[in-house]
Coordinates of C-alpha atoms and ligand atoms in Angstrom, one line a residue:
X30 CA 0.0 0.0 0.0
X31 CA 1.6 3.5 -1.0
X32 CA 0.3 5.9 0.8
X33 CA 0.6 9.9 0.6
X34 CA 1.4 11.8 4.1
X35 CA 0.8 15.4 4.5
X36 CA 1.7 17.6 7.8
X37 CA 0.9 21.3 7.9
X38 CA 0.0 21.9 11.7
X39 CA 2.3 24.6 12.6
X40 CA 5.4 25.7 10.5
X41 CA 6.8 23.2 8.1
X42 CA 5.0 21.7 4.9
X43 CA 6.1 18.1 4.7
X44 CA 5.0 15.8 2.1
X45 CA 5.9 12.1 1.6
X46 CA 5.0 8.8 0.0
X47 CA 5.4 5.6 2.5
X48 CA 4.9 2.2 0.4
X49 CA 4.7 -0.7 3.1
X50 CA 6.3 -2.8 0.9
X51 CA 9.5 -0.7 -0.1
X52 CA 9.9 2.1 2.5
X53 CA 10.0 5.6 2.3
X54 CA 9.8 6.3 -1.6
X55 CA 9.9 10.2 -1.6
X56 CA 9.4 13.3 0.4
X57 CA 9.7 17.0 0.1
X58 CA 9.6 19.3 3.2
X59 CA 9.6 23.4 3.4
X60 CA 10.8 24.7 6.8
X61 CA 9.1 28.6 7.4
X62 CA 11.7 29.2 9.9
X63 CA 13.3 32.2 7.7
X64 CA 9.5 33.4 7.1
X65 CA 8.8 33.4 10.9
X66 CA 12.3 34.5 12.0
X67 CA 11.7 38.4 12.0
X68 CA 8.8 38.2 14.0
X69 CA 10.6 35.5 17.1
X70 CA 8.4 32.8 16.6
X71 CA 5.4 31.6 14.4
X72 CA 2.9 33.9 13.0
X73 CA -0.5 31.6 12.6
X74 CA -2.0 33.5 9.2
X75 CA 1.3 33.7 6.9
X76 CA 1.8 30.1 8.6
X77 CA -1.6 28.9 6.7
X78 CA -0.8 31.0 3.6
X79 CA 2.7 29.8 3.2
X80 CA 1.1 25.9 3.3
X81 CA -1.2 27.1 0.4
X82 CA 1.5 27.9 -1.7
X83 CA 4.1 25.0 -0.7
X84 CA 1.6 22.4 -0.6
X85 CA 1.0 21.3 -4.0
X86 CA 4.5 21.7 -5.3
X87 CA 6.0 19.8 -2.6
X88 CA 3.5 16.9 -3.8
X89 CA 4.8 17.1 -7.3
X90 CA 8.3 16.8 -6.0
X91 CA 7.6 13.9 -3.6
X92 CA 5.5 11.9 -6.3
X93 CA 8.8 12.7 -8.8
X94 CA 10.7 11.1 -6.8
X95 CA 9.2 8.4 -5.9
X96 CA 8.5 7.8 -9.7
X97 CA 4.6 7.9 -9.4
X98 CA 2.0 9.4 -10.3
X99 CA -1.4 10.3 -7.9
X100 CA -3.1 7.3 -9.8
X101 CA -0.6 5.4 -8.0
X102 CA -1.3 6.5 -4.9
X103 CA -3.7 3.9 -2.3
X104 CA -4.7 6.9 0.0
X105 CA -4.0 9.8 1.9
X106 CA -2.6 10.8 5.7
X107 CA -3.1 14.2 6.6
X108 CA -1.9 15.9 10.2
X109 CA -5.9 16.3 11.5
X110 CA -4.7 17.8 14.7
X111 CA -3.5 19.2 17.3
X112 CA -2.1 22.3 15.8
X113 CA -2.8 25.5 14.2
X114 CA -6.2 25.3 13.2
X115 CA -5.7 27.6 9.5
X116 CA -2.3 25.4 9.3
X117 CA -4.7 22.3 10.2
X118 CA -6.7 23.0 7.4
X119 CA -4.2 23.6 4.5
X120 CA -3.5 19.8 4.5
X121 CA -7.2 18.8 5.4
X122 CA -8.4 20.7 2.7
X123 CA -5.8 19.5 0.2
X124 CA -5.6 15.9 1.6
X125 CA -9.2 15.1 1.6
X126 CA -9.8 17.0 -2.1
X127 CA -6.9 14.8 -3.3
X128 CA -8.8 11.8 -2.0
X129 CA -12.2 12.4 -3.2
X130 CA -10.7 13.6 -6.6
X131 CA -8.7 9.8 -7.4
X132 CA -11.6 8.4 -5.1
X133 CA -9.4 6.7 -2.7
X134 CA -9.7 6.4 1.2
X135 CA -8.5 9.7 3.5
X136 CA -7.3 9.2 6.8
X137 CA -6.8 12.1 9.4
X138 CA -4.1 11.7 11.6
X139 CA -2.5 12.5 15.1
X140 CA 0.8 14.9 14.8
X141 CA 2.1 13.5 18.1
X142 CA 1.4 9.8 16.5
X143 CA 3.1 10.7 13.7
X144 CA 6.4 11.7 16.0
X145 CA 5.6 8.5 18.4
X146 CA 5.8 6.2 15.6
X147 CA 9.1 8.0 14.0
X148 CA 11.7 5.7 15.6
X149 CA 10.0 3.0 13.9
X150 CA 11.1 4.0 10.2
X151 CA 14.6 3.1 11.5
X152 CA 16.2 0.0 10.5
X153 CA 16.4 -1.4 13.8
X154 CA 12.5 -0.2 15.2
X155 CA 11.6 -1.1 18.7
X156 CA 8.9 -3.2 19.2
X157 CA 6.4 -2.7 21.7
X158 CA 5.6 -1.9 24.7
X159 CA 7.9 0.9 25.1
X160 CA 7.9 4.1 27.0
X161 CA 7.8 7.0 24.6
X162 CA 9.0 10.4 25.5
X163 CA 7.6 13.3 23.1
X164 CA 9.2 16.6 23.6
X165 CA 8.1 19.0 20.9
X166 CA 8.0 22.9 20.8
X167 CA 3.8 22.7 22.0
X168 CA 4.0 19.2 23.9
X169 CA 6.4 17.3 26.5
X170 CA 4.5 14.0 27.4
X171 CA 5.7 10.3 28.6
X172 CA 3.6 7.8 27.2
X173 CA 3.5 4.4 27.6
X174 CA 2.8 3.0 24.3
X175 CA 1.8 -0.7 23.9
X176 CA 0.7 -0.8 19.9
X177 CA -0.7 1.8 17.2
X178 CA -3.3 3.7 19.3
X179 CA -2.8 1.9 22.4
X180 CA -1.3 5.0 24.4
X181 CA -1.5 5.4 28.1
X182 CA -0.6 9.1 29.4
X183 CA 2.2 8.7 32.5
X184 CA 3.0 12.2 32.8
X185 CA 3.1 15.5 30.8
X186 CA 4.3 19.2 31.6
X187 CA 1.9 21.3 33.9
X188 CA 3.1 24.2 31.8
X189 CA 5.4 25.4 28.7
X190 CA 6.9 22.3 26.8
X191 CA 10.0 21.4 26.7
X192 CA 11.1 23.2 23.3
X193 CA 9.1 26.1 24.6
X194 CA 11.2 26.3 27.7
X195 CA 14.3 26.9 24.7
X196 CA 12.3 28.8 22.5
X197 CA 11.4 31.4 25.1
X198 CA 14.8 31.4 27.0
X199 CA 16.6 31.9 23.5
X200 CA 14.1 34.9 23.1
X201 CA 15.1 36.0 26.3
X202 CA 19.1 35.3 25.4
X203 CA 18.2 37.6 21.9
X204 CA 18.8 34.3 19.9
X205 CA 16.9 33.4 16.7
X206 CA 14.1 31.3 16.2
X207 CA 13.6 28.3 16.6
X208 CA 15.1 28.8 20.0
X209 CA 16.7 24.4 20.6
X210 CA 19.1 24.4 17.7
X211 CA 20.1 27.9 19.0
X212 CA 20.6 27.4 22.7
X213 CA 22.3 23.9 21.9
X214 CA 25.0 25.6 19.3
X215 CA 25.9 28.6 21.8
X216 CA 26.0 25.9 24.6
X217 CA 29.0 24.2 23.2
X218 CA 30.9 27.3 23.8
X219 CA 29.6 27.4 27.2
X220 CA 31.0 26.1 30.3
X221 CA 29.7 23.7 32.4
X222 CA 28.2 24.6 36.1
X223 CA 29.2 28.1 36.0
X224 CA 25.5 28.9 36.0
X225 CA 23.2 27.4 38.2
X226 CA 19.7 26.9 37.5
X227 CA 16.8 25.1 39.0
X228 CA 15.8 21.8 37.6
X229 CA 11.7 22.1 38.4
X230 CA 10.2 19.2 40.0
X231 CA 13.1 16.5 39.7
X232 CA 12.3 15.4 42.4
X233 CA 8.7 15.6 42.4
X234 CA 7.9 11.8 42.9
X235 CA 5.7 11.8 39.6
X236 CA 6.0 12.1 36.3
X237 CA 5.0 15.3 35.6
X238 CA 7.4 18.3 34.3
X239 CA 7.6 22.1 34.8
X240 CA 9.8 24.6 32.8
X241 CA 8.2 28.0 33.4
X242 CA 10.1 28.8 36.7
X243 CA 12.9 28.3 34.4
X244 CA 12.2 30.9 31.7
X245 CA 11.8 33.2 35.1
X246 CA 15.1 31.9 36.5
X247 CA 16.7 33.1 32.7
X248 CA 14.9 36.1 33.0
X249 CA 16.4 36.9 36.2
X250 CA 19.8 36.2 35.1
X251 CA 19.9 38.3 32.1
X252 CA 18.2 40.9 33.9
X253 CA 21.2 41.1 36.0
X254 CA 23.5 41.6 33.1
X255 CA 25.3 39.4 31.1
X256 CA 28.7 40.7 30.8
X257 CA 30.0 39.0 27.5
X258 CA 29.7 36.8 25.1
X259 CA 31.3 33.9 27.2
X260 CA 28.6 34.8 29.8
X261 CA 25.6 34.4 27.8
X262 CA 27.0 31.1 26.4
X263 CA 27.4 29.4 29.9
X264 CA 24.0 30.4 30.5
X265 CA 23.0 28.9 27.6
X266 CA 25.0 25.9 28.3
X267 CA 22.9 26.4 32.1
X268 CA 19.6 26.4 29.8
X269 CA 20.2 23.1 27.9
X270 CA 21.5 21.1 30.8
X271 CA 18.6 22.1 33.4
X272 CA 16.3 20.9 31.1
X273 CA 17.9 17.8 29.2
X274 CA 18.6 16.8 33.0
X275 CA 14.8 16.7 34.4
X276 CA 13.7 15.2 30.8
X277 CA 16.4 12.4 31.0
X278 CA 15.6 11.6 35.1
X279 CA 11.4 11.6 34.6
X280 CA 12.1 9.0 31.6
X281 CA 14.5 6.6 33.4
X282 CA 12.1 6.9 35.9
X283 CA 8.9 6.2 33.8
X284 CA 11.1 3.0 32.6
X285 CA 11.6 2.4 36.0
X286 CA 7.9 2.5 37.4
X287 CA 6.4 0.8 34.0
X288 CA 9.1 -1.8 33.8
X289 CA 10.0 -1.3 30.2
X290 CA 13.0 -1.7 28.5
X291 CA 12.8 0.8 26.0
X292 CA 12.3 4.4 25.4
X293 CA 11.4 6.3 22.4
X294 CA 12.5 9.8 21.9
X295 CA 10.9 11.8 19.5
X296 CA 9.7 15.4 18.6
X297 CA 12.0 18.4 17.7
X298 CA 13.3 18.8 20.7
X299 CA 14.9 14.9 20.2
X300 CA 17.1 16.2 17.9
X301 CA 19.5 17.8 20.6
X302 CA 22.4 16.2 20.8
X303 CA 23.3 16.3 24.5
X304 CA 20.0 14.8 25.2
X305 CA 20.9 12.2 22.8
X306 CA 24.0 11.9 24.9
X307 CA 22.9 11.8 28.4
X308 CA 20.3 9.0 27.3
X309 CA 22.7 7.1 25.8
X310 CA 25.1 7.3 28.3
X311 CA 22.3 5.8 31.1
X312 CA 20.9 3.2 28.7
X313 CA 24.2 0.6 30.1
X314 CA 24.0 1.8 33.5
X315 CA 19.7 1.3 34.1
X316 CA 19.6 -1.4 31.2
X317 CA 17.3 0.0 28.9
X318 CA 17.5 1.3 25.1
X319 CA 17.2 4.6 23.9
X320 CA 15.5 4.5 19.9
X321 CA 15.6 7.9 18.5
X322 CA 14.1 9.0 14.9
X323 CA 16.5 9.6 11.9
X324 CA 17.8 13.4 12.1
X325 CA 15.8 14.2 9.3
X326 CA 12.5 12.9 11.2
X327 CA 13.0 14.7 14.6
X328 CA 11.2 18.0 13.5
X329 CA 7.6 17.7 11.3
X330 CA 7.7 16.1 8.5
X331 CA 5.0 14.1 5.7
X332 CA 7.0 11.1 6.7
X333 CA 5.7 10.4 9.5
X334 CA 2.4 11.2 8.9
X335 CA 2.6 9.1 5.7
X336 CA 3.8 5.8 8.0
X337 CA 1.0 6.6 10.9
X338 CA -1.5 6.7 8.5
X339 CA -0.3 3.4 6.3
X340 CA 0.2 1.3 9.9
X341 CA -3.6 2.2 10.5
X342 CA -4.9 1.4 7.1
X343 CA -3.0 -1.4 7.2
X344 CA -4.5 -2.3 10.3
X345 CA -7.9 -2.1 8.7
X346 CA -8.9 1.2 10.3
X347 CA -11.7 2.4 7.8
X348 CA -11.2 6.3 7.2
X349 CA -14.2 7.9 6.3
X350 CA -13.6 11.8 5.0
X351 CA -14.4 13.5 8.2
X352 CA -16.9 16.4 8.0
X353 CA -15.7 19.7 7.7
X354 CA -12.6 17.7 7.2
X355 CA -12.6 17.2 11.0
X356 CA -9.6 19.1 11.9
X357 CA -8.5 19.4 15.6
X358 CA -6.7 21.6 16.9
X359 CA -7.0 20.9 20.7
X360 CA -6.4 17.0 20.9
X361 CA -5.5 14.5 23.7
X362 CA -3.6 11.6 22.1
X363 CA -4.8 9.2 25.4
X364 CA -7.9 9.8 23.1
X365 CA -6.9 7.8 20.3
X366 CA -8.1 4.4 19.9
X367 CA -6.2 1.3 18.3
X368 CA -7.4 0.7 14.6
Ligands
KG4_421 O1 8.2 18.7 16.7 P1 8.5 20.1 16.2 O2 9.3 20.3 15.0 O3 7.2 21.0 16.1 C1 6.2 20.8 17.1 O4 5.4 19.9 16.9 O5 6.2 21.6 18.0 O6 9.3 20.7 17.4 C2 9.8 22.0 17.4 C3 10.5 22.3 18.7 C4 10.9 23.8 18.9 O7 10.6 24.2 20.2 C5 12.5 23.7 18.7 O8 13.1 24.7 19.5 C6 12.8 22.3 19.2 O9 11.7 21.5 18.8 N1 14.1 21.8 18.7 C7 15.2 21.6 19.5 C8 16.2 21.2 18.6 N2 15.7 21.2 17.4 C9 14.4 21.6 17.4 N3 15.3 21.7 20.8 C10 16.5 21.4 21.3 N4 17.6 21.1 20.6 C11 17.5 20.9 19.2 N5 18.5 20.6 18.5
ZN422 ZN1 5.8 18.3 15.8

């Protein structure tokens, strides 16, 4: 089955084709990131206008490559939620169109099950059960994750996300947008412990997170001056560890209270390399296995929702064009059901 993914829900257009017979046969992906830049973050109605023009041309270049044409395609994943609902609606509007126009099936699906499932485009995919920890720029969740749809909420943050906690302290550091790839590249001319900062409920007994006192504690610091370049890098060194610390301790710990053996790491925010490190680095010491996405699959991309959608058609999940193409921008993932 070959089937067409399409993510628009907040600042990159991503388009593939997943064939679950072959792999990944071609994708095509606009980041917004220069677009957005000027303004610090992402601004919702050039978001959804930019989609409208990227959309249909990244299609052309995802179908070239994979050699096809839309005949060829079986059916059609689009990003139904959560997100921004005029981004939401690019895809939903194109997806289901495309599906009604080569009369094929349309299936809406979850961003955070598209990043969920990412690790398992990998040549070595973990099977379930695992714990999954999704860190993204709107979510920080650990899930316990025993099949497609078969999620089980453990924790999440009672406030910003995790790449929201570097997105706003970059702002606050005068750093571009987005604020992880940033933080993490002035951090490696930063030096360790010279700047303390809290690490929010580490020791909370629970799963949960907090980063907001830590955007305050930021706040403070540059507040009180930051004398040169050196100094702003060791707070941005300060930045990344506080919070690659907490995220690394609640998932050895959700490991620990679930029994698992493996963790999943995905989202943007997986991309960071001293994350990556720190996780590694425990997996021989607490016996457990780290899987992270490919690179290129950390941040949104049609990929991923291309493979979410093909596991649940595969499954035999019937997919129905949702009214009013169903988008949703507010959506609980412990909502989703097993196809
Ligand atoms: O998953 P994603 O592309 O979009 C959402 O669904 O939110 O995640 C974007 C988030 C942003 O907050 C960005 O700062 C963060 O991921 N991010 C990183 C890195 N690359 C992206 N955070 C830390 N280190 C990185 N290397
Ligand atoms: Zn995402």
């Amino acid at each position: 089955m070959r089937v067409l993914g399409i993510e628009t829900s907040c600042d990159d257009t991503g388009v593939a084709i997943y064939c679950t017979e072959r792999g990944l046969l071609g994708q095509a992906l606009h980041s917004q990131v220069a677009m957005h830049e000027r303004y610090g973050g992402v601004v919702p109605e050039l978001a959804s206008r930019d989609h409208v023009r990227r959309l249909l041309p990244l299609t052309e270049i995802a179908l070239q490559q994979a050699g096809m044409s839309t005949a060829e395609i079986d059916a059609i994943a689009f990003t139904q939620g959560p997100g921004l609902a005029g981004a939401l609606l690019v895809g939903a509007a194109v997806g289901t169109a495309l599906a009604f126009a080569l009369n094929k099936p349309a299936i809406g699906i979850h961003h955070l099950e598209g990043h969920l499932l990412s690790p398992l485009l990998s040549e070595d995919p973990p099977q379930f059960p695992f714990v999954a920890l999704l860190v993204s720029g709107g979510h920080t969740q650990l899930m316990r994750v025993d099949g497609v749809g078969r999620y089980t909420l453990l924790g999440e943050t009672l406030d910003d996300a995790a790449g929201e906690a570097f997105d706003k302290s970059a702002k606050l550091l005068g750093l571009g947008y987005p604020g992880g790839p940033a933080i993490s590249r002035l951090a490696e001319q930063g030096r360790e412990a010279v700047v303390k900062l809290p690490r929010p409920m580490l020791h909370s007994g629970d799963l949960d997170f907090s980063f907001s006192g830590l955007k305050t504690a930021v706040l403070t610091a540059v507040r009180k001056g930051l004398a040169d370049e050196q100094a702003k890098a060791d707070l941005a060194f300060a930045v990344q560890a506080a919070i690659v610390d907490v995220l690394a301790a609640k998932s050895v710990a959700a490991l620990e209270q679930t029994g698992l053996d493996r963790l999943v790491i995905a989202g943007g925010v997986s991309a960071n390399r001293r994350l990556r490190d720190t996780l590694e680095r425990a997996q021989a010491d607490r016996a457990f296995r780290a899987y992270f996405p490919k690179p290129a699959l950390c941040t949104d991309n049609g990929a991923m929702i291309a493979f979410a959608g093909a596991l649940r058609l595969a499954a035999g999940e019937v997919a129905p064009v949702p009214d009013g193409f169903g988008i949703r921008p507010r959506w609980p993932l412990s909502e989703l059901q097993a196809p």
